[in-house]
Coordinates of C-alpha atoms and ligand atoms in Angstrom, one line a residue:
X41 CA 0.2 0.0 -0.1
X42 CA 1.5 3.6 -0.7
X43 CA 0.7 6.4 0.9
X44 CA 1.8 10.3 0.2
X45 CA 2.8 12.2 3.2
X46 CA 2.0 16.0 2.9
X47 CA 3.8 18.5 5.5
X48 CA 6.4 16.2 6.2
X49 CA 8.6 17.7 8.9
X50 CA 12.4 16.4 9.8
X51 CA 11.4 15.5 13.3
X52 CA 9.0 13.1 11.9
X53 CA 11.1 11.2 9.4
X54 CA 12.5 8.5 11.9
X55 CA 9.1 7.6 12.9
X56 CA 7.3 7.4 9.4
X57 CA 10.5 5.0 8.8
X58 CA 9.8 2.9 11.7
X59 CA 6.3 2.6 11.8
X60 CA 6.0 2.6 7.8
X61 CA 8.0 -0.3 7.7
X62 CA 6.3 -2.0 10.6
X63 CA 2.9 -1.7 9.1
X64 CA 4.4 -2.8 5.7
X65 CA 3.7 0.4 4.2
X66 CA 5.4 2.1 1.1
X67 CA 5.6 6.0 1.9
X68 CA 6.6 9.2 -0.3
X69 CA 7.3 12.1 1.9
X70 CA 6.7 15.4 0.9
X71 CA 7.1 18.9 2.6
X72 CA 4.2 20.4 0.3
X73 CA 1.1 21.6 2.0
X74 CA -1.6 20.0 0.3
X75 CA -3.7 22.1 -2.3
X76 CA -4.8 21.5 -5.9
X77 CA -1.5 22.6 -7.4
X78 CA 0.4 19.6 -4.9
X79 CA -2.2 17.2 -5.5
X80 CA -0.5 15.3 -8.2
X81 CA 1.8 14.4 -5.6
X82 CA -0.4 11.8 -4.5
X83 CA -0.9 10.0 -8.0
X84 CA -0.5 6.6 -7.8
X85 CA -0.9 6.1 -3.9
X86 CA -4.1 4.6 -2.0
X87 CA -4.0 7.2 0.5
X88 CA -2.8 10.3 1.9
X89 CA -1.7 11.9 5.6
X90 CA -1.4 15.4 6.3
X91 CA -1.4 18.3 9.0
X92 CA -3.5 21.3 9.4
X93 CA -1.8 24.2 6.9
X94 CA -3.9 23.0 3.7
X95 CA -7.3 23.7 3.1
X96 CA -8.7 20.1 1.9
X97 CA -11.4 21.1 0.0
X98 CA -14.1 19.9 -2.3
X99 CA -11.9 20.6 -5.5
X100 CA -9.1 18.9 -3.5
X101 CA -11.0 15.7 -2.5
X102 CA -12.4 15.5 -6.1
X103 CA -8.7 15.7 -7.5
X104 CA -7.5 12.6 -5.0
X105 CA -10.3 10.3 -5.5
X106 CA -9.9 11.0 -9.5
X107 CA -6.4 9.5 -8.9
X108 CA -7.6 6.7 -7.2
X109 CA -6.9 7.4 -3.6
X110 CA -9.4 5.6 -1.2
X111 CA -8.4 7.0 2.2
X112 CA -6.8 10.1 3.9
X113 CA -5.7 10.9 7.5
X114 CA -5.0 14.1 9.1
X115 CA -2.1 13.9 11.9
X116 CA -4.3 16.2 13.6
X117 CA -6.9 16.1 16.4
X118 CA -9.0 18.8 14.9
X119 CA -10.5 18.5 11.3
X120 CA -11.7 21.8 10.8
X121 CA -9.7 22.2 7.8
X122 CA -11.5 19.3 6.3
X123 CA -14.8 19.4 4.1
X124 CA -15.8 15.8 5.7
X125 CA -19.2 15.7 4.3
X126 CA -17.8 16.3 0.8
X127 CA -15.6 13.4 1.3
X128 CA -18.2 11.4 2.3
X129 CA -20.2 12.3 -0.5
X130 CA -17.9 11.1 -3.1
X131 CA -17.0 8.2 -1.0
X132 CA -13.4 8.9 0.4
X133 CA -12.6 8.0 3.8
X134 CA -11.4 10.1 6.3
X135 CA -9.8 9.8 10.1
X136 CA -8.6 11.9 12.2
X137 CA -5.6 11.2 14.8
X138 CA -6.0 10.8 18.8
X139 CA -2.3 10.9 20.1
X140 CA -2.6 11.4 23.8
X141 CA -3.9 14.4 25.1
X142 CA -1.7 14.9 28.1
X143 CA 1.0 17.0 25.9
X144 CA -1.6 19.5 25.5
X145 CA -3.2 19.6 28.6
X146 CA 0.1 20.2 30.5
X147 CA 0.7 23.1 28.1
X148 CA -2.4 24.7 29.0
X149 CA -1.6 24.7 32.6
X150 CA 1.6 26.1 31.9
X151 CA 0.0 28.9 29.7
X152 CA -2.3 29.4 33.0
X153 CA 0.6 29.8 35.3
X154 CA 2.7 31.9 32.9
X155 CA -0.3 34.4 32.7
X156 CA -1.5 34.4 36.5
X157 CA 2.3 34.9 37.8
X158 CA 3.2 37.3 35.2
X159 CA 5.9 35.4 33.5
X160 CA 6.1 37.2 30.5
X161 CA 7.2 40.7 31.6
X162 CA 9.3 39.0 34.1
X163 CA 11.5 37.1 31.3
X164 CA 11.5 40.2 29.6
X165 CA 13.1 42.1 32.9
X166 CA 15.6 39.3 33.3
X167 CA 17.2 39.8 29.7
X168 CA 18.1 43.2 30.8
X169 CA 19.1 42.0 34.5
X170 CA 16.3 43.9 36.1
X171 CA 15.0 41.7 39.0
X172 CA 12.5 44.0 40.4
X173 CA 9.4 42.7 41.9
X174 CA 7.1 45.4 41.0
X175 CA 3.8 44.9 38.9
X176 CA 4.8 41.1 38.9
X177 CA 2.6 40.1 42.2
X178 CA 0.5 36.7 41.0
X179 CA -2.5 34.6 41.6
X180 CA -2.7 31.2 43.1
X181 CA -4.9 28.6 41.1
X182 CA -5.5 26.9 44.4
X183 CA -7.6 30.3 45.3
X184 CA -9.5 30.7 41.5
X185 CA -12.1 29.0 40.0
X186 CA -11.4 27.4 36.6
X187 CA -14.1 27.0 33.9
X188 CA -13.3 24.2 31.5
X189 CA -15.6 24.3 27.9
X190 CA -15.4 21.1 26.3
X191 CA -14.6 17.8 28.3
X192 CA -13.7 15.6 25.9
X193 CA -10.2 13.6 26.0
X194 CA -8.3 16.9 26.3
X195 CA -10.7 18.8 28.3
X196 CA -10.5 15.7 31.0
X197 CA -6.9 15.8 31.2
X198 CA -6.8 19.3 31.5
X199 CA -9.4 19.0 34.5
X200 CA -7.5 16.0 36.0
X201 CA -4.2 17.8 35.7
X202 CA -5.7 20.9 37.4
X203 CA -7.4 18.7 40.2
X204 CA -3.8 18.6 41.9
X205 CA -3.5 22.5 42.3
X206 CA -6.8 22.6 44.7
X207 CA -9.0 25.5 42.8
X208 CA -12.2 25.4 42.2
X209 CA -13.2 23.1 38.7
X210 CA -16.2 24.3 36.5
X211 CA -17.1 22.6 33.6
X212 CA -19.6 23.2 30.6
X213 CA -20.4 20.7 27.7
X214 CA -23.2 19.7 25.9
X215 CA -22.5 15.8 26.4
X216 CA -20.8 15.5 30.0
X217 CA -18.8 13.0 30.9
X218 CA -19.3 11.1 34.1
X219 CA -15.1 10.4 34.8
X220 CA -15.2 14.6 35.1
X221 CA -17.5 14.6 37.8
X222 CA -15.3 13.4 40.6
X223 CA -12.8 16.3 39.7
X224 CA -15.3 19.4 38.6
X225 CA -18.9 20.6 38.8
X226 CA -20.8 20.6 35.4
X227 CA -22.8 24.3 34.9
X228 CA -24.6 25.5 32.3
X229 CA -22.3 28.0 30.2
X230 CA -23.9 31.0 31.5
X231 CA -23.1 30.2 34.7
X232 CA -19.3 29.1 33.7
X233 CA -18.9 32.1 32.1
X234 CA -19.9 34.1 35.3
X235 CA -18.2 32.5 38.0
X236 CA -14.8 31.7 36.5
X237 CA -11.7 33.4 37.2
X238 CA -9.9 31.7 33.9
X239 CA -11.6 30.1 31.1
X240 CA -9.8 27.6 28.9
X241 CA -11.3 26.0 25.9
X242 CA -11.2 22.5 24.5
X243 CA -13.7 22.3 21.6
X244 CA -13.5 21.6 18.0
X245 CA -14.0 24.1 15.8
X246 CA -17.2 24.2 13.9
X247 CA -19.9 26.8 12.5
X248 CA -21.8 26.5 16.1
X249 CA -18.6 27.2 17.9
X250 CA -16.7 29.7 15.9
X251 CA -16.5 33.1 17.8
X252 CA -18.2 31.4 20.8
X253 CA -16.2 33.6 22.9
X254 CA -17.2 37.0 21.6
X255 CA -17.8 40.6 22.7
X256 CA -21.5 39.7 24.4
X257 CA -20.2 36.7 26.2
X258 CA -16.8 38.6 27.4
X259 CA -19.0 41.3 28.8
X260 CA -20.4 38.7 31.2
X261 CA -17.3 37.6 32.3
X262 CA -15.7 38.4 35.7
X263 CA -13.2 41.5 35.2
X264 CA -10.0 40.7 35.1
X265 CA -10.9 37.4 33.5
X266 CA -8.1 35.3 32.1
X267 CA -8.7 33.4 28.9
X268 CA -6.6 30.1 27.6
X269 CA -6.9 29.1 23.9
X270 CA -4.9 25.9 23.0
X271 CA -7.6 24.6 20.8
X272 CA -8.3 26.8 17.8
X273 CA -8.1 30.5 17.5
X274 CA -11.2 31.0 15.6
X275 CA -13.2 29.8 18.8
X276 CA -12.5 33.6 20.0
X277 CA -13.2 36.7 18.4
X278 CA -9.8 38.2 17.6
X279 CA -11.4 41.8 17.3
X280 CA -13.4 40.9 20.8
X281 CA -10.1 39.9 22.5
X282 CA -8.1 43.2 21.2
X283 CA -11.0 45.4 22.7
X284 CA -11.2 43.3 26.0
X285 CA -7.2 43.8 26.6
X286 CA -7.6 47.2 25.7
X287 CA -10.1 48.0 28.1
X288 CA -8.7 45.8 30.9
X289 CA -11.7 43.6 30.9
X290 CA -9.4 40.9 30.2
X291 CA -6.8 40.5 32.6
X292 CA -4.6 38.1 30.7
X293 CA -4.6 36.1 27.4
X294 CA -2.9 32.6 27.2
X295 CA -3.1 31.8 23.3
X296 CA -1.5 28.9 21.8
X297 CA -4.1 29.3 18.9
X298 CA -4.9 32.4 17.3
X299 CA -7.6 33.4 14.8
X300 CA -5.6 34.1 11.6
X301 CA -2.5 32.2 12.7
X302 CA -2.5 30.3 9.3
X303 CA 0.9 31.5 7.3
X304 CA 2.4 32.7 10.4
X305 CA 2.9 29.3 12.7
X306 CA 5.6 26.7 12.1
X307 CA 7.7 29.1 10.1
X308 CA 10.6 31.4 10.7
X309 CA 9.3 34.9 9.9
X310 CA 12.4 37.0 11.5
X311 CA 12.8 39.0 8.4
X312 CA 9.3 39.5 7.3
X313 CA 6.4 42.2 7.9
X314 CA 3.5 40.2 9.5
X315 CA 0.6 40.9 7.5
X316 CA -1.8 39.8 10.1
X317 CA -1.8 43.1 12.3
X318 CA -3.9 41.9 14.9
X319 CA -1.7 39.2 15.6
X320 CA 1.3 41.7 15.2
X321 CA -0.6 43.9 17.7
X322 CA -1.8 41.8 20.2
X323 CA 1.5 40.0 20.7
X324 CA 3.2 43.3 22.2
X325 CA 1.3 43.3 25.6
X326 CA 2.8 42.2 28.6
X327 CA 0.0 40.4 29.7
X328 CA -0.3 38.0 26.5
X329 CA 1.1 35.1 25.9
X330 CA 1.2 33.9 22.4
X331 CA 2.9 30.5 21.0
X332 CA 2.7 29.3 17.9
X333 CA 0.5 26.4 17.9
X334 CA 2.8 23.8 19.7
X335 CA 0.8 22.8 22.6
X336 CA 0.6 19.4 21.1
X337 CA 4.4 19.5 20.3
X338 CA 6.1 16.3 22.1
X339 CA 7.9 13.4 21.6
X340 CA 5.0 11.2 22.5
X341 CA 2.4 13.0 20.7
X342 CA 4.6 13.2 17.3
X343 CA 5.3 9.6 17.2
X344 CA 0.7 9.3 18.1
X345 CA 0.3 11.3 15.2
X346 CA 2.4 9.6 12.6
X347 CA 1.2 5.8 14.2
X348 CA -2.5 6.6 14.1
X349 CA -2.4 8.2 10.8
X350 CA -0.5 5.5 9.2
X351 CA -2.6 2.8 11.0
X352 CA -5.8 4.5 10.1
X353 CA -5.2 4.6 6.4
X354 CA -4.0 1.1 6.4
X355 CA -7.2 0.2 8.2
X356 CA -10.0 1.8 6.5
X357 CA -8.7 0.8 3.4
X358 CA -8.3 -3.1 4.4
X359 CA -11.5 -3.3 7.2
X360 CA -13.2 -0.3 6.2
X361 CA -12.9 0.7 9.9
X362 CA -10.8 2.5 12.3
X363 CA -11.5 3.9 15.9
X364 CA -11.3 7.3 14.5
X365 CA -12.7 7.1 11.5
X366 CA -14.8 10.3 11.0
X367 CA -16.7 9.7 7.5
Ligands
COI925 C1 -4.4 19.5 16.4 O1 -4.0 17.8 16.4 O2 -5.7 19.3 16.4 C2 -3.5 20.2 16.7 O3 -4.1 21.6 16.7 C3 -2.0 20.4 16.2 C4 -1.5 20.8 15.0 C5 -0.1 19.9 14.3 C6 -2.5 21.3 13.9

């Protein structure tokens, strides 16, 4: 079985070699992002695997289908970059990845601590031997109410990690998970928004969840609210975040994912002018920690991404099934 790998990074190569060999697959590795222009790289392949930088839209899916591809896998958990309905309509099987959620969960806790303990301005000061304390006083998770929106695998893992800190944990999810109840209290969305000191999002991006954190919702939050987003940037309305930071309604932001980050993240732009003015503006604030969509990026997760994508394509083609098959 021959599989075309898009967006192959140097750090994935060993896993592709080892896991591809163990599964008896022939892999064609490419750095290119999938698009209509690069669709031809998959000619002669049975399947393709990609990350999240390309739009897997209907023209691209049609092109792959016409070339004879049977299954595709995104090496990501999120699949908002894929038109899975169209894939279903044309009979192309799709799965996503289910690498362990602990890496993103630990990163989420780190983002909370970085913001709550004013680590960004402390780091800036340290670079110029300014070791003063004024303005750096922080808050303890132990004394705060943390609201977790979305209690799937990652949300649950965040709740479990936070449970050791001793703060009050609130959770919201339209589909509650009984395992969560031993650590957190499920409440309605509006109650979580009103009672939390820190809110973190762990949701898929869909038309329903896009801009779920907007001007109206932020207005109902506590003054000085800290917002954390290690899921998808578009869950939060960028204009509303900027307004909230400018007015100080928002006390701090920990954003690993930012609306409009595509084309910026995972690349060196040292000599470029950032075209996304909002991104460039927001990242200057001392109480805004922005990182380039790297919460996922651990040794275990990268291996899991490679493993589940290759296993998924092989299994879907051979049996029609895989544990994370989407359509
Ligand atoms: C995901 O797995 O959904 C991620 O956010 C990882 C990233 C490489 C897109």
